[in-house]
Coordinates of C-alpha atoms in Angstrom, one line a residue:
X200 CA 0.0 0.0 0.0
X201 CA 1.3 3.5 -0.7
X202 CA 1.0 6.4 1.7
X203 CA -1.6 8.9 0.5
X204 CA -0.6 12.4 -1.2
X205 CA -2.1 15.9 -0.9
X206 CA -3.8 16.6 -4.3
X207 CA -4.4 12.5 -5.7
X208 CA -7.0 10.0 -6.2
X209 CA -6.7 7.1 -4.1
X210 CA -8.1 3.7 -5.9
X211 CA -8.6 0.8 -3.5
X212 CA -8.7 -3.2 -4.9
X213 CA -11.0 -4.6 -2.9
X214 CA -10.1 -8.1 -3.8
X215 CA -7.1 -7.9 -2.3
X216 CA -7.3 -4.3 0.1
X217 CA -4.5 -2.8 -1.8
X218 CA -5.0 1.1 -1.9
X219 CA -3.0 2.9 -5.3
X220 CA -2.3 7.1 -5.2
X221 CA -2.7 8.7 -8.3
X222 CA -1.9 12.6 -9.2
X223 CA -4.5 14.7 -10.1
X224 CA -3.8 17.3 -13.2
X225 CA -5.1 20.6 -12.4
X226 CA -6.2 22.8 -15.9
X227 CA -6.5 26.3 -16.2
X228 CA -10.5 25.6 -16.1
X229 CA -12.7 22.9 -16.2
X230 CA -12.8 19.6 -14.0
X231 CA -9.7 18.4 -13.3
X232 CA -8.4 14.8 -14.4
X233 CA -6.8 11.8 -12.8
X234 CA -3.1 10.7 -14.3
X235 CA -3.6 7.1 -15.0
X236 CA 0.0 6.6 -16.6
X237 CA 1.1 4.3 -14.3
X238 CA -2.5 2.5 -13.8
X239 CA -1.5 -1.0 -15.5
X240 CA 1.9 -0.8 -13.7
X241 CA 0.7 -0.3 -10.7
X242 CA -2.4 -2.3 -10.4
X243 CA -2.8 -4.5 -13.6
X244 CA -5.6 -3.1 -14.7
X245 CA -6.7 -0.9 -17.5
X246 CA -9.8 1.3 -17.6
X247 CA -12.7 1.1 -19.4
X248 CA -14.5 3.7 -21.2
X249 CA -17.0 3.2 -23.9
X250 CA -16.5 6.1 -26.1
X251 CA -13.9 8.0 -23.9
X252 CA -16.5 10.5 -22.9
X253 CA -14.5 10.8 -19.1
X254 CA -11.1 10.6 -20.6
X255 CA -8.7 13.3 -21.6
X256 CA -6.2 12.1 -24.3
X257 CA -4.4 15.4 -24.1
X258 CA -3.5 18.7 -22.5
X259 CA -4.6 21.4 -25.0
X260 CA -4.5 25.3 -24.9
X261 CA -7.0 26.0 -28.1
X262 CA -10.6 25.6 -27.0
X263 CA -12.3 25.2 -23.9
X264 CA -16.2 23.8 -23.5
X265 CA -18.1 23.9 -20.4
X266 CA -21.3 21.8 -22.2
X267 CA -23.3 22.7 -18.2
X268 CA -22.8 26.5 -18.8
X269 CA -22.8 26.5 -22.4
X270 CA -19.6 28.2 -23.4
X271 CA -17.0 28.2 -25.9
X272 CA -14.0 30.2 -26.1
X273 CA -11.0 29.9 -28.5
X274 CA -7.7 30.5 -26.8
X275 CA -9.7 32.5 -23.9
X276 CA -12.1 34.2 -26.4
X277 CA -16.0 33.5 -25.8
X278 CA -17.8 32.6 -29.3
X279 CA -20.5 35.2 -28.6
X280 CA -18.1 37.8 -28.5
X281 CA -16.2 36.5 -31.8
X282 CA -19.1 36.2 -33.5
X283 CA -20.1 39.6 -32.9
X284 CA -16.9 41.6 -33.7
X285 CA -14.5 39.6 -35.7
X286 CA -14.5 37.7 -38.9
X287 CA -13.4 34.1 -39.7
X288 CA -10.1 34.8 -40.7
X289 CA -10.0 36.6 -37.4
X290 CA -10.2 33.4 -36.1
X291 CA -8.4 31.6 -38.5
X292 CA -5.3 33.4 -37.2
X293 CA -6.2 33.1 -33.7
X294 CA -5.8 29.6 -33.9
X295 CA -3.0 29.4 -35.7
X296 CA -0.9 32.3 -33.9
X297 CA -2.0 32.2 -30.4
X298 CA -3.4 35.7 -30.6
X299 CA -6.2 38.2 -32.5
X300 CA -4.3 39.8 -35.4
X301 CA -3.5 43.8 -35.2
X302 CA -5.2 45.4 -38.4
X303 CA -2.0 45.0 -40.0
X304 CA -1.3 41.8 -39.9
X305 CA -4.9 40.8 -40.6
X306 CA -4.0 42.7 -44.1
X307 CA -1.3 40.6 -44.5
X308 CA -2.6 37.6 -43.5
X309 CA -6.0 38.1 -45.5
X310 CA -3.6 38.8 -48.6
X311 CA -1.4 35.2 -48.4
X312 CA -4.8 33.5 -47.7
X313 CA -6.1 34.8 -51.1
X314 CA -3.0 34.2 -53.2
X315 CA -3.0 30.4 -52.0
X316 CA -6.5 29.8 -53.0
X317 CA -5.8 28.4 -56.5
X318 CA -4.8 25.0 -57.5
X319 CA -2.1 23.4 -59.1
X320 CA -3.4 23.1 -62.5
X321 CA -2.4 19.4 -62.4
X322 CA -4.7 18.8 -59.7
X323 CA -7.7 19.9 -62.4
X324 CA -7.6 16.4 -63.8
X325 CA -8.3 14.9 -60.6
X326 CA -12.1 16.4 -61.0
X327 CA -12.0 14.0 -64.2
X328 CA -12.0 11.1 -62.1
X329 CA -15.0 11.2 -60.3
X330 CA -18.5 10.2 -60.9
X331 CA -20.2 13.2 -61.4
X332 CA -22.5 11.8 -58.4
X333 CA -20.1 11.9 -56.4
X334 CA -20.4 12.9 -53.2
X335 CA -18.3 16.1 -52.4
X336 CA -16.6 14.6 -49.4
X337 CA -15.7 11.8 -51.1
X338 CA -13.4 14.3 -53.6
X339 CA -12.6 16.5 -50.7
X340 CA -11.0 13.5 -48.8
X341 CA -9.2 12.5 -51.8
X342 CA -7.9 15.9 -53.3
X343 CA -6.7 17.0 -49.6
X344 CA -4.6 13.6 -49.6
X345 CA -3.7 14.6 -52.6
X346 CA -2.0 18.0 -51.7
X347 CA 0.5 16.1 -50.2
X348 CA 1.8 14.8 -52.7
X349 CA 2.5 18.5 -53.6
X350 CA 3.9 19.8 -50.8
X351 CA 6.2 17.2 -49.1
X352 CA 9.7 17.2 -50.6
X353 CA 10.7 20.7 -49.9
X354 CA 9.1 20.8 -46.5
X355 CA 11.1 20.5 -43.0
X356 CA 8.6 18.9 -40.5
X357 CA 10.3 19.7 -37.5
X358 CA 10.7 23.7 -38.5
X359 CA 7.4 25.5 -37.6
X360 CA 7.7 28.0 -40.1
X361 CA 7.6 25.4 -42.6
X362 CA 4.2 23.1 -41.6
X363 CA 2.5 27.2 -40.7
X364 CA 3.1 27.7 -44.6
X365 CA 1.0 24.5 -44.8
X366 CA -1.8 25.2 -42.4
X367 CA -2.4 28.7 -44.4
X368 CA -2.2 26.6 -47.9
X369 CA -4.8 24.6 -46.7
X370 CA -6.9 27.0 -45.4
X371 CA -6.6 28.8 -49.0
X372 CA -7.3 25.6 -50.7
X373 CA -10.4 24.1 -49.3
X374 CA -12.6 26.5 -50.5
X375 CA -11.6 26.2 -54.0
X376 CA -11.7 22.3 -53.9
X377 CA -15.4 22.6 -52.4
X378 CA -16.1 24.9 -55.2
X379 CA -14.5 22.8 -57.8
X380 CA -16.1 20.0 -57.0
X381 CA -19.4 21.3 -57.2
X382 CA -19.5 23.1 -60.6
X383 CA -17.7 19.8 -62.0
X384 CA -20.8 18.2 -61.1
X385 CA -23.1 19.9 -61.9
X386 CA -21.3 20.6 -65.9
X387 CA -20.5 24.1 -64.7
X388 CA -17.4 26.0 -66.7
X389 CA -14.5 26.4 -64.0
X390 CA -14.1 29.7 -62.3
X391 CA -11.1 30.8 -60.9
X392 CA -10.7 32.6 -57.6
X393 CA -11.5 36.3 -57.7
X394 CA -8.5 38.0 -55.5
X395 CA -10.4 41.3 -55.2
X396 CA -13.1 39.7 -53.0
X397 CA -12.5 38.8 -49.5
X398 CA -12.3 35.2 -48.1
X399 CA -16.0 33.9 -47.8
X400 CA -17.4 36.5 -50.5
X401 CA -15.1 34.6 -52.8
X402 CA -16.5 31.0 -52.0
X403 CA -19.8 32.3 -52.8
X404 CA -18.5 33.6 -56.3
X405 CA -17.1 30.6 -57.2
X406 CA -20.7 28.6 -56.6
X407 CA -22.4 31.5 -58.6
X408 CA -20.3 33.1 -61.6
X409 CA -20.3 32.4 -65.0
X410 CA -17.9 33.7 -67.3
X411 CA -19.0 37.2 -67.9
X412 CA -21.8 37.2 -65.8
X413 CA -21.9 39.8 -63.1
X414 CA -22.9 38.1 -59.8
X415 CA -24.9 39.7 -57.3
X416 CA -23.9 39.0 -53.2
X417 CA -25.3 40.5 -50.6
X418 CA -23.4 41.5 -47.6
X419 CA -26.1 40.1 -45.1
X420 CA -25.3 36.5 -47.1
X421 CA -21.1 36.8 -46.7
X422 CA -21.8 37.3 -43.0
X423 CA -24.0 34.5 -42.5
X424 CA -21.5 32.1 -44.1
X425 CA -19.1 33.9 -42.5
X426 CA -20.7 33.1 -39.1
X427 CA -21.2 29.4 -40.0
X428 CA -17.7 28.7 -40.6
X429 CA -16.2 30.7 -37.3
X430 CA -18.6 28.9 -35.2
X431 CA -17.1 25.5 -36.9
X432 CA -13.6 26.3 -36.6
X433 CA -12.9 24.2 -33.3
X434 CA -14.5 22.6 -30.8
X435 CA -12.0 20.4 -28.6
X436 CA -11.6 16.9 -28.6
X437 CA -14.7 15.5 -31.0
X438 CA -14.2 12.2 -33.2
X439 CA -12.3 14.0 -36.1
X440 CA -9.8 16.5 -34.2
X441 CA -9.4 13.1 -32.6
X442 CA -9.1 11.5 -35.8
X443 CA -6.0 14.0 -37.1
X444 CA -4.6 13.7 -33.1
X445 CA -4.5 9.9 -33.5
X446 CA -3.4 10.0 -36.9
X447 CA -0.6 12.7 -36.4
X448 CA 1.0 10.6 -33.2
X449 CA 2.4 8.0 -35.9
X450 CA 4.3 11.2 -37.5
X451 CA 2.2 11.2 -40.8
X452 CA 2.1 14.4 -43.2
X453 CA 0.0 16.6 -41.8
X454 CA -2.7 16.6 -45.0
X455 CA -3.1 13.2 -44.4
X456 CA -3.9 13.7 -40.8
X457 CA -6.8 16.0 -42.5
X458 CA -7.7 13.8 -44.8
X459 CA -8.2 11.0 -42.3
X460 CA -10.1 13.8 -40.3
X461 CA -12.7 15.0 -43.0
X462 CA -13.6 11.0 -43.3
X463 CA -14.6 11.1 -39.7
X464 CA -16.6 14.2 -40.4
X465 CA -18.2 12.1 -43.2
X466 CA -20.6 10.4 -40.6
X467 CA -24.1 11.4 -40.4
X468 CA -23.8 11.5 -36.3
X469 CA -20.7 14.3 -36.9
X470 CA -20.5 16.9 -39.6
X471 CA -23.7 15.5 -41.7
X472 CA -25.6 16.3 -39.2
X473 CA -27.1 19.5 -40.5
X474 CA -27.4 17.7 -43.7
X475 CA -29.9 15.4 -41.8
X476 CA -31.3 18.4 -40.1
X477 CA -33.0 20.1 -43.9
X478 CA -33.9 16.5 -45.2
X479 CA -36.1 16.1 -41.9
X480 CA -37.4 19.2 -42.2
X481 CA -38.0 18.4 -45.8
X482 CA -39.7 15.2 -45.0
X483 CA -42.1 17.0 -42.3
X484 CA -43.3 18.9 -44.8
X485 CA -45.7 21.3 -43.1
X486 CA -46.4 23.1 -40.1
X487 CA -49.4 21.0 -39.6
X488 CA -47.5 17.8 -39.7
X489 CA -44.8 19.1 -36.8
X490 CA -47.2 17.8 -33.7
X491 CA -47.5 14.3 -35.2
X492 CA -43.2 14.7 -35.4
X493 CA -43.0 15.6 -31.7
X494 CA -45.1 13.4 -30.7
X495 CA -43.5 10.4 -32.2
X496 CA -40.2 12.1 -31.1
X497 CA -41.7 11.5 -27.1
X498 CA -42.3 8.4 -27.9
X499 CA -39.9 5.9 -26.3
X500 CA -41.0 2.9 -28.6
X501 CA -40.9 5.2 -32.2
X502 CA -37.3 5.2 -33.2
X503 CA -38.1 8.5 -34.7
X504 CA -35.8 11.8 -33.2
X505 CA -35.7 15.0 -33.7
X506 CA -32.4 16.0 -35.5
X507 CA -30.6 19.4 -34.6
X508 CA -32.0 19.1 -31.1
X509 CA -29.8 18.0 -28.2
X510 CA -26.1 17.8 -27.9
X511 CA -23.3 15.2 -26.4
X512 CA -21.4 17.8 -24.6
X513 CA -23.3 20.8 -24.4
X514 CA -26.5 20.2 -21.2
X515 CA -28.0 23.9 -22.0
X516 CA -28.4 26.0 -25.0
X517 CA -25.4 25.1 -27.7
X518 CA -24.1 29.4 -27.6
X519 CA -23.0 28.7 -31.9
X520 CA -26.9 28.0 -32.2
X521 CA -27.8 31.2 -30.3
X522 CA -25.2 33.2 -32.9
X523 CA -27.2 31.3 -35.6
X524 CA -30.8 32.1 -35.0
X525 CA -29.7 35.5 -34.8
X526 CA -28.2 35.5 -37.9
X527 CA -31.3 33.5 -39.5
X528 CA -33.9 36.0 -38.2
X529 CA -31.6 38.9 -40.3
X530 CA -31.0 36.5 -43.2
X531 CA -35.0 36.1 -43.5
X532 CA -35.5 40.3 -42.8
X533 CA -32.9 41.8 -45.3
X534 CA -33.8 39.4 -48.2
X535 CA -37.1 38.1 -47.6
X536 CA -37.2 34.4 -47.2
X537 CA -40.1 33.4 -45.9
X538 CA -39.4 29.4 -46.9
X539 CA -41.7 26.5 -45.8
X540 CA -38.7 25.0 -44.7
X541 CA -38.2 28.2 -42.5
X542 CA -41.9 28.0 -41.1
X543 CA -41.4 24.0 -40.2
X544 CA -38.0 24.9 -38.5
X545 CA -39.5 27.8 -36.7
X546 CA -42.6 25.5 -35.1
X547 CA -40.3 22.9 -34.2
X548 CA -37.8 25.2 -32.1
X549 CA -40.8 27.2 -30.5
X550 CA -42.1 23.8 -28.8
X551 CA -38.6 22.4 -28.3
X552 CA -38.0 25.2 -25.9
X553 CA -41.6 25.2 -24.1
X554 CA -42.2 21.7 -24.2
X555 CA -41.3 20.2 -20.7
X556 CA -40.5 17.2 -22.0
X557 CA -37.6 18.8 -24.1
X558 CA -36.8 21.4 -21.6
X559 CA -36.7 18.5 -18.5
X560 CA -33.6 16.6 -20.7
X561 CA -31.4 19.3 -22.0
X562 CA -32.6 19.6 -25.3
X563 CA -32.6 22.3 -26.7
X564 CA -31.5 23.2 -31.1
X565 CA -27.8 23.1 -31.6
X566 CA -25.8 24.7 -34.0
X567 CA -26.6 22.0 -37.1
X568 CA -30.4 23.0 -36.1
X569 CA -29.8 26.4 -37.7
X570 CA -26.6 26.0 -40.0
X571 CA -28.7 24.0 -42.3
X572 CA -31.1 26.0 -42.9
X573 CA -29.2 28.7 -43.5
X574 CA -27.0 27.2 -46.1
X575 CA -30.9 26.4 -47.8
X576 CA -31.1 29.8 -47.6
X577 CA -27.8 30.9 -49.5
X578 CA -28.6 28.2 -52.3
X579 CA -26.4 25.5 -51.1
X580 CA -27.4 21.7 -51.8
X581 CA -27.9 19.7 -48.9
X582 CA -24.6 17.2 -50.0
X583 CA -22.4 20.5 -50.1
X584 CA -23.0 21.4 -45.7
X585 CA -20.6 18.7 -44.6
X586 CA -17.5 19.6 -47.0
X587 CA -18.8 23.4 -45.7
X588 CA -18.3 22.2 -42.4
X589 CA -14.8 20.9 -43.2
X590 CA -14.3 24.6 -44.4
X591 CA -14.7 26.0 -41.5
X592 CA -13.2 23.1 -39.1
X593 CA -9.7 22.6 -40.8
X594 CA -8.0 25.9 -39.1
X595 CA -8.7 24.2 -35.5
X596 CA -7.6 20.7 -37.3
X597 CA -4.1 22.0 -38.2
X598 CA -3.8 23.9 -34.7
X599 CA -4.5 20.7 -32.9
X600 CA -2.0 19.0 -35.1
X601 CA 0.4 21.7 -34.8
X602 CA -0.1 21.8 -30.8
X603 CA 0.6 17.6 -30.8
X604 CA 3.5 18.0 -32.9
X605 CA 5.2 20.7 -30.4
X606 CA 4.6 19.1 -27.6
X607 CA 7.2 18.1 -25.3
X608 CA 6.6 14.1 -26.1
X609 CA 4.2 12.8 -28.8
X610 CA 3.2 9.2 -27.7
X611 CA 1.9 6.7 -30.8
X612 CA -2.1 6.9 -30.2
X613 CA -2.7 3.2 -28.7
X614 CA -5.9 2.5 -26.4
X615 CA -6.4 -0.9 -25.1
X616 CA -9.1 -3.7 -25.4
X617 CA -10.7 -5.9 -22.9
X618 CA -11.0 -9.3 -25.1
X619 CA -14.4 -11.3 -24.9
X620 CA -13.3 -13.6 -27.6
X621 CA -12.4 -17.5 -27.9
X622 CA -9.4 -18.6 -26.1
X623 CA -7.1 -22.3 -25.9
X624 CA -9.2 -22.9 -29.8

């Protein structure tokens, strides 16, 4: 038995009465977490936990998430407040450089970002290759592994200079690929990326032009996609950042780690979710049909749920879906939508945050409730939101890799098993 320590967790084995001390790590905010290094050593035993929703795999200084209070902050900064007075790029940089840009170096950085955004021309072929059903994840998973092979001989993994000239490549890139991929399927002539035209104005124009066509966006519709893709930027440990963490412990190029990311993204329980959200809302139909829906959703014996209500981490309202509805109700005001879609949506969240039933469990609309419909709103087809999301997500992707790879050990990603199988066959 070892003598108890100030500032521990003591784990006793009652088969045999032996008591184990183990430190407890203290963050900067948030619960605290029990060091379990030296569990199997000490003890023989391993832990078990079903999804690692009470394990930390890492220490990390990007995003913090208190799902009880529901808040967000990036590097110390609360969503709300981001949201309201800076731009994505803003963030963007934040993520990457540890800090809010000064006006001048948001210039500068807005400038490289642009001048990135094109393509290899080689890379133009790759479109060739696909179905022109395709899904655009599918060719977004592909063309990012592809980059790699681009940008690998000349590049110095251990110099951080270096791998920042890839995170800001990337971040250039994605849009374009997004936008390539949809006007190759849909027969569209290519359009190149406008450098006149800020970040997310531009992503826009390259779903909408047409060789001398003049294309007409409004400001109120750059903001809102503007909105959707800072409030996607991070958010802590989730399957994919886990996905490129995992991925980036064997030492793999870092657009691979991505690539393996956006393919965790993929799933309908992660970033298709808001796609799910529209074709429910589709398949309701009318506001007269949204009691029957409710009802069925109350129903323990109907499989049926509600999608875009409720969250895994966050136990109040989700704050990106309070940004969201905000931005909606202007969306709708300054250029009159007034969708069916809109008036389902509308009913559903009115009894969702009334309805005791909801209100007793912690459900309340989260942030794929309102992102979906808003991308409706823009024009956007439903198999487009997930390779949006992976828009907005990849500056917190690179930052978590870039925090793994400076940290001051980077252990292979290895859980354990508890094996139920045969034995002595």
């Amino acid at each position: 038995m070892e003598h108890k320590k100030a500032n521990s967790v003591t784990i006793t084995d009652n088969r045999n009465g032996a008591s184990f001390d183990f430190p407890i790590i203290d963050g900067t905010k948030g619960a605290s977490a029990v060091d379990i290094a030296e569990l199997y050593k000490k003890t023989g035993l391993f832990t078990y936990d079903n999804g690692y929703t009470n394990t930390a795999s890492c220490k990390s200084a990007i995003t913090y998430i208190d799902g009880e209070k529901g808040e967000l902050l990036h590097r110390g900064y609360d969503i709300a407040w981001l949201a309201e007075n800076k731009k994505y790029l803003d963030v963007v940089y934040l993520l990457l450089y540890k800090k809010l840009p000064t006006n001048e170096e948001f210039r500068d950085f807005k400038e490289e970002i642009k001048s990135r955004s094109y393509l290899n021309e080689k890379m133009l072929k790759l479109f060739d290759c696909f179905p022109d059903r395709a899904h655009p994840m599918a060719i977004l998973q592909a063309s990012i592994a592809t980059l790699s092979a681009y940008y690998t001989h000349d590049m110095n993994f251990d110099n951080i200079d270096d791998y920042m000239e890839l995170g800001k490549r990337l971040v250039a890139k994605v849009p374009t690929i997004v936008a390539f991929s949809y006007r190759h399927a849909h027969g569209f002539p290519p359009v190149y990326p406008d450098l006149d035209r800020g970040f997310t104005e531009n992503f826009l124009y390259l779903l909408r032009a047409f060789p001398h066509d003049k294309v007409d966006l409004k400001p109120i519709e750059v903001k809102a996609l503007d909105a959707i893709l800072m409030l996607h930027a991070d958010h802590e440990q989730n399957a994919s950042t886990t996905t490129v963490r995992n991925v980036g412990s064997t030492h793999a190029h870092p657009y691979s780690c991505i690539s393996a990311g956006i393919g965790a993204l993929w799933g309908h329980a992660h970033g298709g979710a808001n796609e799910g959200v529209v074709k429910q809302l589709e398949m309701i139909g009318s506001v007269e049909n949204v009691d029957k829906f409710i009802k069925r959703a109350k129903d323990k014996n109907d499989p049926f749920r509600l999608m875009g209500v409720g969250h895994r981490v966050y136990k109040t309202f989700d704050p990106r879906a309070k940004v969201l509805k905000k931005m909606r109700d202007a969306l709708i005001d300054e250029i009159g939508i007034d969708s069916n879609l809109i008036k389902v949506a509308n009913r559903i969240e009115e009894i969702v945050l009334q309805d005791e039933y909801f209100v007793s469990r912690n459900l309340y609309p989260n942030v794929d409730f309102n992102s979906g419909v808003i991308l409706k709103a823009l024009g956007i087809p439903n198999e487009m939101f997930a390779a949006i999301f992976v828009m907005g997500r990849v500056p917190g992707w690179f930052s978590q890799w870039v925090e793994l790879k400076t940290s001051e050990s980077v252990k292979i990603a290895r859980p354990r098993q508890i094996y139920t199988g045969e034995v002595g066959r």
